[in-house]
Amino acid sequence: MRKVTCLGVCLAAVLGAVTYGAKQQVMILEGRLASLERSVSAQKEAAHLLKAEWAHLTSPARLEKLAQNHLNMAPMGGWQVISEPQMSTFLDHAAPHTSDMRYASAQDTPLLEGD
Amino acid sequence: MGPSSTYFPRSFSPKNAGLETRAGKAIEVARARLWMATIVFIFCLVAVFGRLVDLTLLRSGEDIDYLPKDQVFASGRADIVDKNGLLLATTLVTKSLYANAKKVQNPRAAAKKLVTLFPQLKENVVYSRLTSGKTFVWLIRHLTPKQQAKVLALGIPGIDFVRDYRRVYPQGNLVSHAVGFTDIDNKGVSGLEVTYDKRLRSDSAPLRLSIDTKVQHIVREELLKGIEEFGCSGASCCVMDIRTGELLALVSLPDFDPNAPTKAEEDALFNKVTLGIYELGSIMKVANTAMALESGKMHLGTRLDVSAPLRVGRFNITDYRANHGVINISEIFVYSSNKGSAKIALTLGAEHQKAFLKKIGLLDPPQIELPERGSPLVPKRWREDKVITISYGYGLSVSPFQAMGAIASMVRPWGKITPTLLAKDSCEPIQGERLVSEKTSRSLLHLMRFVVTHGTSRKADIPGYFVAGKTGTADLLINGRYNKERVAASFVGVFGPDITQPRYAMVLRLYDPQRLKKTYGFNTAGWNAAPVSGRVMERILTVEGILPKEEGKILEPFFQNVSFEKK
């Protein structure tokens, strides 16, 4: 009888200790979870701010100005676009005169004007 | 039982306790005290143990610092993005400054200090707030981190910061009229911010608009150049994907910065595309010609005599260029003859005209997602003089976007279309009810093409592409009189790779363009609205990567052998 009681008390003590340990573990984890969630939310806020800044920095007006000032570029004209059937004639005309395609302009290739 | 047991060993016998000696009494007292102390100690231990259980196992009163669940949608108002996902409106976290007036010790000095940091504050206002005795009074909303640091450096007791949210529009003026703006508490005040106020508050997914920022920028920039070039007081333009009805650009100038709407003038807040209604002038001839072709009583070759003078009240109707004599329906359109248009309308009658305009939707309020939406101003009595003037665009006022919608609905091969500001998932053409026959649709496109190749809109042509259009110049009504010197010049156009694939529709208006040397003293649309539109269309076509295909295809036999002189 005394043995059984002793065993019961021991078991209860062990179980109690295990439960207590588990509970502590959960508490620590919950604390970490909360702090992670807070940091995620802070990061999200920061990302959001950066997105807004990115949208501001990539606004077409700004990009156009930068391209004009630093790359010496201008909006494309209709004459700079040709359709596929015109391509072969364009290449035939352009190739003998200029070694570099970049210098072929509408002035060299009258076929681009008119329709 | 602690140290007491050493003083009172268990061998202490009860028989001695009853001794009526001084020592016995002292022992009695000590015993009673001992019991008292024991009880107190036990009570304390139980309390400590209970608290231990409470803290470690039950954990009552403990607050794990979780984020509130609604923090998932932290800003409280969803973003607005353009067709390509570029941010147009977002909500950022800021700090706002408030005071607990009960805790402010020296309100006079505090007010002085704050005013030196924020000159927009008035010292007596701040002072009265600081002395109001309330526990919460706003001092200033939405501080930048730098300003926040400066306020902290002042070290004023009783003022503090609170987390606040602010609507921000990273594109500034660019899309001001479509997106609109909110008040300081982030409630929609104008534009789509009002229409979708509830949606933006309840659903965190961004609201995707049909506006394409690239196209919007092109339109706005070319309009600004146009205003500069022709000395206009304002301008407006919208561009629609004719397949889906998505409005890719909606610009009304002057515009405003939605980040600081209170600084804007009234004129800048006014949306000239959807709210303003105007007499559109010759643009209405598209509808008038469609009415003629649909009536069954006339066809493109029907000849009308326009040589006789035509009067409305005291006024003689004149044609912009010399009188034409006998001309057919197609010439009336391409040469933009007022008298010819009036003749068509008079032949068909008031009821017919009214019914046709109703059918194409020009007499009813338009549909658009904006609260700024102007209903047409329709004459109360549809008498003969109205029949005549409406045929060439006076006496009926509609918003430019509504006119564009009606014209696009007639000329597109897929029937009626309703312009929208929300993005569609597919670019498949939307099929709608047919307003006019396919033959009339094609004829209108051809006629509008001839206006660009041979008529008044030649400055809008882009070699290689299909550009069709119609200009309109309307005298402005100033103090109840039409003033020939003050006009609004409009262009309505349809453009794309070729006539079988119209891709975009647009309407552009310049307000009060000046007569200039380089326009040979003209202020009509062909000299200002047409070239500005041409530049807009050219840049849109190239940016969108559309290849030119226009081969001058003739889809309607009538136009095979027709020739228009370049006037």
XYZ file of C-alpha atoms in Angstrom:
682
model
C 0.000 0.000 0.000
C 2.695 2.446 0.969
C 4.639 1.544 -2.163
C 1.654 2.386 -4.356
C 1.131 5.679 -2.601
C 4.791 6.487 -2.929
C 4.695 5.642 -6.628
C 1.568 7.748 -7.111
C 3.148 10.720 -5.400
C 6.307 10.348 -7.486
C 4.315 10.041 -10.693
C 2.290 13.096 -9.818
C 5.462 15.015 -9.069
C 7.097 13.973 -12.349
C 3.964 14.777 -14.364
C 3.686 18.105 -12.609
C 7.273 18.913 -13.420
C 6.831 17.919 -17.080
C 3.636 19.969 -17.392
C 5.337 22.919 -15.802
C 8.275 22.613 -18.182
C 6.013 22.367 -21.208
C 4.036 25.340 -20.063
C 7.203 27.375 -19.672
C 8.354 26.325 -23.135
C 5.041 27.405 -24.648
C 5.275 30.713 -22.867
C 8.727 31.384 -24.218
C 7.613 30.433 -27.724
C 4.536 32.603 -27.511
C 6.655 35.511 -26.452
C 8.951 34.930 -29.415
C 5.996 34.618 -31.774
C 4.595 37.921 -30.606
C 7.925 39.656 -31.010
C 8.381 38.128 -34.473
C 4.918 39.251 -35.473
C 5.718 42.734 -34.332
C 8.930 42.751 -36.275
C 7.174 41.368 -39.375
C 4.661 44.142 -39.140
C 7.423 46.707 -38.721
C 9.248 45.283 -41.744
C 6.034 45.344 -43.729
C 5.561 48.972 -42.822
C 9.113 49.734 -43.901
C 8.595 47.840 -47.167
C 5.396 49.770 -47.707
C 7.213 53.028 -47.236
C 9.913 51.917 -49.669
C 7.259 50.911 -52.206
C 5.762 54.372 -52.012
C 9.189 55.878 -52.451
C 9.889 53.557 -55.369
C 6.633 54.604 -57.035
C 7.642 58.209 -56.538
C 11.131 57.626 -57.927
C 9.889 55.678 -60.960
C 7.212 58.165 -61.924
C 7.266 58.544 -65.725
C 7.971 62.273 -65.553
C 11.110 61.694 -63.484
C 12.353 58.782 -65.601
C 11.831 60.819 -68.756
C 13.831 63.702 -67.346
C 16.666 61.365 -66.280
C 16.701 59.635 -69.667
C 16.865 63.000 -71.407
C 19.596 64.406 -69.186
C 21.837 61.387 -68.769
C 21.153 59.087 -71.697
C 20.418 61.736 -74.294
C 17.168 60.002 -75.233
C 13.897 61.445 -76.503
C 10.373 60.099 -76.974
C 10.156 57.754 -79.932
C 8.599 58.964 -83.175
C 6.200 57.013 -85.361
C 8.823 56.887 -88.121
C 11.133 54.871 -85.882
C 8.762 51.918 -85.878
C 8.312 49.747 -88.941
C 6.271 46.629 -89.492
C 7.757 43.252 -90.363
C 7.078 43.301 -94.132
C 9.039 46.564 -94.330
C 11.960 45.117 -92.414
C 13.723 43.375 -95.308
C 13.577 46.447 -97.535
C 14.793 48.550 -94.664
C 17.808 46.315 -94.105
C 18.634 46.266 -97.847
C 18.611 50.049 -97.927
C 20.390 50.627 -94.692
C 23.164 48.057 -94.933
C 25.225 49.436 -97.859
C 25.295 52.976 -96.492
C 25.920 52.440 -92.834
C 27.811 49.778 -91.050
C 26.027 50.554 -87.845
C 22.264 50.200 -87.692
C 22.004 52.913 -85.096
C 22.820 55.626 -87.587
C 20.084 54.621 -89.993
C 17.457 57.291 -89.653
C 14.322 58.186 -91.493
C 16.247 60.632 -93.640
C 18.315 57.808 -95.151
C 15.321 55.623 -95.747
C 12.605 57.412 -97.646
C 10.495 54.263 -97.689
C 9.489 55.028 -94.118
C 7.677 58.156 -95.095
C 4.227 58.075 -96.529
C 2.207 54.926 -96.456
C 8.822 25.144 12.669
C 11.951 27.203 12.570
C 14.190 28.290 15.387
C 11.370 28.428 17.972
C 11.650 24.677 18.513
C 15.068 25.159 20.095
C 13.551 27.338 22.781
C 10.513 25.127 23.361
C 11.557 21.479 22.988
C 8.875 18.866 22.458
C 9.688 17.460 25.911
C 8.051 20.560 27.360
C 5.326 19.021 29.546
C 1.710 20.266 29.792
C 1.575 19.766 33.523
C 4.058 22.589 34.007
C 1.914 24.847 31.833
C -0.766 25.190 34.420
C 1.668 26.563 37.032
C 0.553 29.887 38.344
C 4.041 31.163 38.419
C 5.452 34.199 36.613
C 7.498 31.912 34.437
C 4.403 29.858 33.552
C 2.499 32.973 32.490
C 5.330 34.076 30.336
C 5.357 30.722 28.635
C 1.598 30.966 27.972
C 2.035 34.314 26.290
C 4.985 33.048 24.286
C 2.984 30.077 23.136
C 0.071 32.170 21.990
C 2.479 34.423 20.082
C 4.114 31.413 18.578
C 0.771 30.219 17.224
C -0.007 33.617 15.884
C 3.347 33.790 14.116
C 2.868 30.303 12.709
C -0.514 31.207 11.254
C 0.845 34.402 9.708
C 3.774 32.535 8.186
C 1.533 29.799 6.778
C -0.778 32.386 5.328
C 2.124 34.175 3.697
C 3.516 30.958 2.270
C 0.127 29.955 0.874
C -0.179 33.372 -0.693
C 3.268 33.141 -2.246
C 2.607 29.621 -3.475
C -0.768 30.597 -4.876
C 0.729 33.510 -6.701
C 3.425 31.213 -8.048
C 0.832 28.824 -9.435
C -1.124 31.746 -10.784
C 1.899 33.201 -12.557
C 3.455 30.057 -13.932
C 0.528 27.767 -14.632
C -2.647 29.815 -14.812
C -0.981 32.997 -16.066
C -3.910 35.223 -15.233
C -3.516 38.907 -15.897
C -0.615 38.316 -18.220
C -0.869 40.006 -21.565
C 1.162 38.548 -24.372
C 1.878 41.456 -26.603
C 0.200 40.099 -29.730
C -0.685 42.460 -32.544
C -4.412 43.060 -32.718
C -5.970 40.926 -35.444
C -7.058 43.921 -37.510
C -3.418 44.930 -37.716
C -3.186 42.462 -40.615
C -4.818 45.283 -42.562
C -2.730 47.820 -40.751
C -3.285 50.979 -42.723
C -7.060 50.700 -42.740
C -7.327 51.725 -46.402
C -6.275 49.657 -49.399
C -3.848 50.874 -52.042
C -4.908 52.037 -55.487
C -2.676 50.850 -58.333
C -2.635 51.416 -62.077
C -3.146 48.813 -64.793
C 0.463 47.633 -64.401
C 0.442 47.609 -60.612
C 2.240 50.927 -60.118
C 1.246 52.575 -56.856
C -1.149 55.522 -57.273
C -2.412 55.876 -53.696
C -1.232 54.299 -50.465
C -1.496 54.820 -46.730
C 1.611 55.407 -44.647
C 2.097 55.331 -40.894
C 2.917 58.716 -39.430
C 3.055 60.220 -35.980
C 0.672 62.889 -34.803
C 1.174 65.203 -31.890
C -1.411 65.633 -29.145
C -1.433 67.197 -25.717
C -2.861 66.176 -22.378
C -3.815 69.684 -21.311
C -4.049 68.649 -17.660
C -0.377 67.753 -17.589
C 1.040 70.744 -19.440
C 2.787 72.850 -16.850
C 3.611 76.044 -18.672
C 1.215 76.421 -21.604
C 2.437 79.883 -22.611
C 6.055 78.770 -22.999
C 5.036 75.461 -24.613
C 2.896 77.250 -27.210
C 5.759 79.614 -28.020
C 8.195 76.742 -28.492
C 5.814 74.761 -30.730
C 5.087 77.728 -32.950
C 8.779 78.233 -33.628
C 8.898 74.640 -34.969
C 5.639 74.785 -36.911
C 5.054 78.256 -38.315
C 1.677 77.128 -39.703
C 0.343 76.940 -36.134
C -1.058 80.057 -34.467
C 0.263 80.721 -30.997
C -3.049 81.751 -29.427
C -4.806 78.696 -30.895
C -2.157 76.374 -29.472
C -2.336 78.205 -26.165
C -6.107 77.884 -25.928
C -5.830 74.161 -26.669
C -3.130 73.657 -24.068
C -5.251 75.429 -21.451
C -8.511 73.670 -22.416
C -8.208 71.231 -19.512
C -8.992 68.275 -21.790
C -6.954 65.113 -21.600
C -6.672 64.867 -25.412
C -6.335 67.732 -27.882
C -4.757 67.479 -31.339
C -1.849 69.804 -31.887
C -0.570 68.799 -35.308
C -1.169 65.763 -37.513
C 1.234 63.699 -39.601
C 4.745 64.612 -38.554
C 7.847 63.483 -40.376
C 10.403 61.580 -38.299
C 12.620 64.681 -38.384
C 9.873 66.900 -37.016
C 9.130 64.281 -34.402
C 12.739 64.358 -33.216
C 12.646 68.141 -32.996
C 9.481 68.070 -30.882
C 11.078 65.510 -28.561
C 14.095 67.778 -28.218
C 11.847 70.565 -26.922
C 11.111 68.391 -23.883
C 7.663 69.821 -23.185
C 5.822 67.769 -20.536
C 2.249 66.734 -21.285
C 2.541 66.381 -25.072
C 2.932 63.050 -26.785
C 2.702 61.263 -30.131
C 0.096 58.873 -31.393
C 0.287 56.505 -34.336
C -1.628 57.949 -37.263
C -2.185 57.125 -40.929
C -1.859 59.341 -43.918
C -3.014 58.840 -47.510
C -0.142 59.480 -49.888
C -0.201 59.854 -53.672
C 3.312 59.123 -54.958
C 2.483 60.239 -58.510
C 1.494 63.733 -57.381
C -0.589 65.627 -59.899
C -0.468 62.922 -62.558
C -3.700 61.058 -61.838
C -5.357 63.571 -59.538
C -8.792 63.683 -61.174
C -9.282 59.938 -61.579
C -8.006 58.838 -58.159
C -9.241 61.868 -56.228
C -8.186 62.460 -52.652
C -9.188 61.950 -49.005
C -9.610 64.231 -46.014
C -7.271 64.260 -43.002
C -9.110 61.273 -41.495
C -8.617 59.280 -44.705
C -12.221 59.451 -45.886
C -12.748 59.810 -49.631
C -13.555 63.343 -50.747
C -13.335 63.164 -54.537
C -12.740 60.795 -57.427
C -12.528 57.028 -57.025
C -11.589 57.533 -53.360
C -15.257 58.412 -52.846
C -16.821 55.813 -55.130
C -14.854 52.952 -53.604
C -14.584 54.374 -50.064
C -16.273 51.329 -48.478
C -14.391 48.845 -50.631
C -11.024 50.433 -49.810
C -11.805 50.296 -46.093
C -13.045 46.720 -45.986
C -10.777 44.835 -48.413
C -7.009 45.076 -48.190
C -6.440 43.941 -51.807
C -5.293 46.870 -53.964
C -7.874 48.448 -56.263
C -6.552 48.083 -59.818
C -7.483 50.839 -62.232
C -7.597 50.863 -66.007
C -5.324 53.928 -66.022
C -1.917 53.225 -67.556
C 0.526 55.642 -65.947
C 2.739 55.706 -69.058
C -0.167 56.735 -71.274
C -1.437 59.124 -68.636
C 1.970 60.793 -68.481
C 2.215 61.103 -72.276
C -1.218 62.699 -72.468
C -0.566 65.084 -69.604
C 2.801 66.161 -70.922
C 1.585 66.783 -74.456
C -1.417 68.704 -73.127
C 0.874 70.889 -71.013
C 2.997 71.571 -74.088
C -0.179 72.313 -76.066
C -1.406 74.775 -73.445
C 1.958 76.523 -73.569
C 2.133 76.504 -77.358
C -1.366 77.828 -78.038
C -1.852 79.965 -74.931
C -4.849 77.976 -73.695
C -6.554 78.417 -70.340
C -6.923 74.660 -69.880
C -7.081 71.329 -71.644
C -8.532 67.879 -71.198
C -8.167 64.490 -72.779
C -9.118 60.889 -72.212
C -7.893 57.816 -74.032
C -9.818 54.555 -74.085
C -8.905 51.045 -75.142
C -11.673 50.678 -77.702
C -11.753 46.888 -77.276
C -12.521 46.835 -73.563
C -13.659 50.346 -72.680
C -10.795 50.765 -70.199
C -9.816 54.401 -69.831
C -6.019 54.401 -70.107
C -5.694 58.114 -69.454
C -7.908 60.790 -68.017
C -6.329 64.219 -67.788
C -7.939 67.533 -66.975
C -5.707 70.595 -66.791
C -5.047 72.575 -64.719
C -4.854 69.793 -62.146
C -3.826 69.624 -58.490
C -1.632 67.767 -56.063
C -3.858 65.326 -54.139
C -1.256 65.357 -51.347
C -2.232 68.989 -50.675
C -5.703 69.458 -52.169
C -6.519 72.458 -50.008
C -3.918 74.474 -51.883
C -5.655 73.858 -55.222
C -7.733 76.454 -57.022
C -11.352 75.648 -57.772
C -10.707 75.404 -61.507
C -7.970 72.850 -60.904
C -10.298 70.610 -58.892
C -12.882 70.619 -61.684
C -12.866 67.531 -63.882
C -13.271 68.751 -67.462
C -13.494 65.238 -68.883
C -16.396 63.724 -66.978
C -18.026 66.565 -65.021
C -17.837 69.514 -67.408
C -20.503 69.510 -70.111
C -19.907 71.462 -73.286
C -21.284 72.166 -76.715
C -18.839 70.111 -78.714
C -19.241 71.664 -82.151
C -18.523 69.706 -85.324
C -17.653 66.526 -83.427
C -21.414 65.983 -83.289
C -21.422 65.614 -87.054
C -20.246 62.031 -86.538
C -23.585 61.342 -84.863
C -25.470 63.383 -87.430
C -23.900 61.480 -90.335
C -24.523 58.145 -88.629
C -28.162 59.186 -88.245
C -28.358 59.959 -91.973
C -26.841 56.609 -92.965
C -29.021 54.684 -90.511
C -32.253 56.419 -91.563
C -32.511 54.356 -94.734
C -33.477 57.543 -96.543
C -29.932 58.606 -97.336
C -26.652 56.982 -98.279
C -23.108 58.250 -98.616
C -23.725 59.505 -102.153
C -27.008 61.307 -101.509
C -26.613 64.854 -102.859
C -27.994 67.874 -101.048
C -28.110 71.477 -102.230
C -26.471 73.683 -99.622
C -26.161 76.850 -101.686
C -29.311 78.585 -100.396
C -28.828 80.653 -97.241
C -30.100 79.070 -94.029
C -31.195 81.123 -91.047
C -31.795 80.371 -87.399
C -33.555 83.340 -85.828
C -31.384 86.350 -86.536
C -28.352 84.312 -87.499
C -27.187 83.148 -90.855
C -25.613 79.713 -90.742
C -22.265 79.851 -92.405
C -19.857 77.185 -93.429
C -16.342 77.534 -92.273
C -15.029 77.608 -95.797
C -16.893 78.987 -98.819
C -20.349 77.724 -99.726
C -20.264 74.320 -101.303
C -23.231 74.211 -103.705
C -24.435 70.650 -104.208
C -22.505 68.111 -102.143
C -23.129 64.562 -100.950
C -23.328 63.158 -97.417
C -19.693 62.023 -97.355
C -18.490 65.458 -98.490
C -20.687 67.184 -95.908
C -18.802 65.212 -93.263
C -15.285 65.439 -94.636
C -15.555 69.169 -95.406
C -17.515 69.668 -92.159
C -20.391 71.591 -93.722
C -22.740 73.160 -91.167
C -25.435 73.843 -93.709
C -25.229 70.310 -95.075
C -25.507 68.845 -91.574
C -28.478 71.068 -90.835
C -30.104 69.976 -94.107
C -29.720 66.302 -93.122
C -31.290 66.916 -89.713
C -34.135 69.024 -91.132
C -34.924 66.359 -93.724
C -35.196 63.665 -91.056
C -36.993 65.826 -88.485
C -36.857 66.556 -84.769
C -38.354 63.288 -83.525
C -35.949 61.229 -85.591
C -32.974 63.237 -84.366
C -34.060 62.986 -80.749
C -34.664 59.246 -81.006
C -31.284 58.622 -82.605
C -29.354 60.683 -80.052
C -31.258 58.863 -77.306
C -30.344 55.523 -78.859
C -26.627 56.292 -78.896
C -26.913 57.450 -75.286
C -26.216 61.161 -75.634
C -29.400 62.286 -73.873
C -29.085 60.208 -70.696
C -26.656 60.538 -67.763
C -23.446 58.657 -68.560
C -22.028 55.724 -66.630
C -18.612 56.094 -65.037
C -17.186 55.153 -61.659
C -16.590 58.785 -60.680
C -18.895 60.900 -58.539
C -17.880 63.825 -60.785
C -20.251 62.996 -63.611
C -22.055 65.588 -65.697
C -25.479 64.804 -67.174
C -26.233 66.111 -70.665
C -27.999 69.451 -70.945
C -30.861 68.662 -73.316
C -33.115 71.387 -74.803
C -36.564 71.490 -73.192
C -38.379 72.055 -76.452
C -36.896 70.371 -79.481
C -37.855 72.998 -82.076
C -36.553 73.496 -85.591
C -33.780 75.878 -84.518
C -32.529 73.222 -82.076
C -32.684 70.549 -84.780
C -30.422 72.715 -86.928
C -27.904 73.707 -84.240
C -27.694 70.254 -82.653
C -26.789 68.806 -86.074
C -23.456 70.624 -85.898
C -22.948 70.589 -82.169
C -24.646 73.561 -80.477
C -27.679 73.460 -78.192
C -26.833 70.082 -76.662
C -24.100 69.922 -74.032
C -22.430 66.663 -73.056
C -19.222 65.748 -71.284
C -16.314 64.970 -73.630
C -15.928 61.407 -72.360
C -19.618 60.710 -72.980
C -19.304 61.942 -76.566
C -16.230 59.765 -77.049
C -18.072 56.759 -75.629
C -21.000 57.279 -78.013
C -18.766 57.733 -81.060
C -16.596 54.740 -80.138
C -19.742 52.653 -79.641
C -20.835 53.495 -83.188
C -17.531 52.961 -84.989
C -16.152 49.901 -83.187
C -16.934 46.618 -84.917
C -18.155 45.070 -81.668
C -21.082 47.336 -80.781
C -21.756 49.427 -77.697
C -19.059 49.978 -75.091
C -19.191 51.647 -71.675
C -16.005 53.432 -70.607
C -14.676 52.235 -67.251
C -11.908 53.203 -64.855
C -11.374 49.694 -63.499
C -8.927 47.262 -65.086
C -10.315 44.329 -67.029
C -8.587 40.956 -66.842
C -8.719 40.254 -70.543
C -8.149 42.481 -73.554
C -10.652 40.525 -75.643
C -13.075 42.941 -77.327
C -16.296 43.254 -75.381
C -19.368 42.575 -77.465
C -22.217 45.001 -77.022
C -25.581 45.871 -78.488
C -25.193 47.191 -82.042
C -26.179 50.852 -82.201
C -25.670 51.197 -85.959
C -25.242 48.637 -88.726
C -21.807 47.205 -89.504
C -21.894 49.013 -92.816
C -22.472 52.351 -91.078
C -19.669 51.581 -88.603
C -17.226 50.968 -91.445
C -18.421 54.023 -93.379
C -17.914 56.245 -90.339
C -14.378 54.948 -89.885
C -13.610 55.644 -93.542
C -15.122 59.107 -93.347
C -13.134 59.929 -90.223
C -10.020 58.584 -91.938
C -10.615 60.949 -94.862
C -10.943 63.857 -92.440
C -7.393 63.020 -91.327
C -5.954 62.442 -94.795
C -7.860 65.121 -96.711
C -9.924 67.221 -94.277
C -9.415 69.419 -91.249
C -7.441 66.941 -89.122
C -4.452 66.470 -91.417
C -2.070 67.580 -88.676
C -3.147 64.570 -86.624
C -1.989 62.029 -89.196
C 0.834 59.612 -88.365
C 2.348 57.996 -91.459
C 2.008 54.232 -91.413
C -0.727 54.089 -88.777
C -4.477 54.189 -88.972
C -5.697 57.480 -87.559
C -9.308 58.552 -88.012
C -10.885 61.570 -86.405
C -13.030 64.652 -86.455
C -12.255 68.108 -85.208
C -14.741 70.493 -83.701
C -14.413 74.154 -82.823
C -17.135 75.609 -80.651
C -17.504 79.298 -79.871
C -17.641 79.830 -76.131
C -20.767 81.293 -74.633
C -19.587 84.356 -72.722
C -22.216 86.412 -70.881
C -24.950 84.806 -72.953
C -23.361 85.555 -76.324
C -21.246 83.334 -78.523
C -17.817 84.864 -78.836
C -16.002 83.996 -82.045
C -12.675 85.002 -80.525
C -12.986 82.604 -77.602
C -13.361 78.994 -78.656
C -12.847 75.473 -77.391
C -11.121 73.235 -79.914
C -11.775 69.509 -79.806
C -10.576 66.399 -81.563
C -12.172 62.994 -81.301
C -10.133 60.180 -82.757
C -9.903 56.451 -83.280
C -6.473 54.967 -83.956
C -4.544 51.737 -84.197
C -2.472 49.631 -86.578
C -5.058 49.547 -89.377
C -8.734 50.088 -90.147
C -9.724 46.531 -89.301
C -8.067 46.799 -85.879
C -9.044 50.074 -84.254
C -7.301 49.995 -80.896
C -7.879 53.278 -79.097
C -10.414 56.057 -78.970
C -9.655 59.480 -77.601
C -11.122 62.913 -77.142
C -8.973 65.959 -76.595
C -10.020 69.533 -75.909
C -8.095 72.794 -75.721
C -9.835 75.697 -74.017
C -9.439 79.160 -75.461
C -6.485 78.589 -77.819
C -5.112 81.829 -79.259
C -4.823 82.954 -82.855
C -1.092 82.750 -83.543
C 1.254 83.722 -86.330
C 2.259 80.130 -86.910
C -1.378 79.071 -87.192
C -1.868 81.843 -89.765
C -4.241 83.588 -87.388
C -6.564 80.610 -87.024
C -7.779 79.334 -83.674
C -9.740 76.400 -85.061
C -9.199 72.812 -83.918
C -7.386 71.719 -87.083
C -4.541 74.082 -86.139
C -4.204 73.252 -82.461
C -6.236 70.303 -81.148
C -5.355 68.153 -84.178
C -1.550 68.469 -83.983
C -1.564 68.015 -80.187
C -3.725 64.899 -80.631
C -1.356 63.675 -83.340
C 1.579 63.876 -80.923
C -0.400 62.127 -78.193
C -1.402 59.298 -80.524
C 2.086 58.902 -81.969
C 3.667 58.558 -78.546
C 1.001 56.144 -77.322
C 1.347 53.910 -80.385
C 5.134 53.751 -80.146
C 5.252 53.265 -76.375
C 2.671 50.500 -76.567
C 4.760 48.834 -79.279
C 2.072 48.841 -81.927
C 3.444 48.203 -85.400
C 2.151 50.264 -88.306
C 0.098 48.289 -90.796
C -2.081 50.871 -92.478
C -2.228 49.912 -96.126
C -5.121 52.166 -97.019
C -7.524 49.229 -97.071
C -10.966 50.177 -98.390
C -13.714 48.120 -96.790
C -16.677 50.011 -98.254
C -17.120 49.977 -102.048
C -18.348 53.582 -102.042
C -14.868 54.832 -101.183
C -13.114 52.885 -103.985
C -13.540 55.653 -106.537
C -14.159 58.646 -104.349
C -11.692 61.468 -104.097
C -11.722 64.421 -101.776
C -9.804 67.547 -102.592
C -7.470 68.661 -99.848
C -9.113 71.772 -98.534
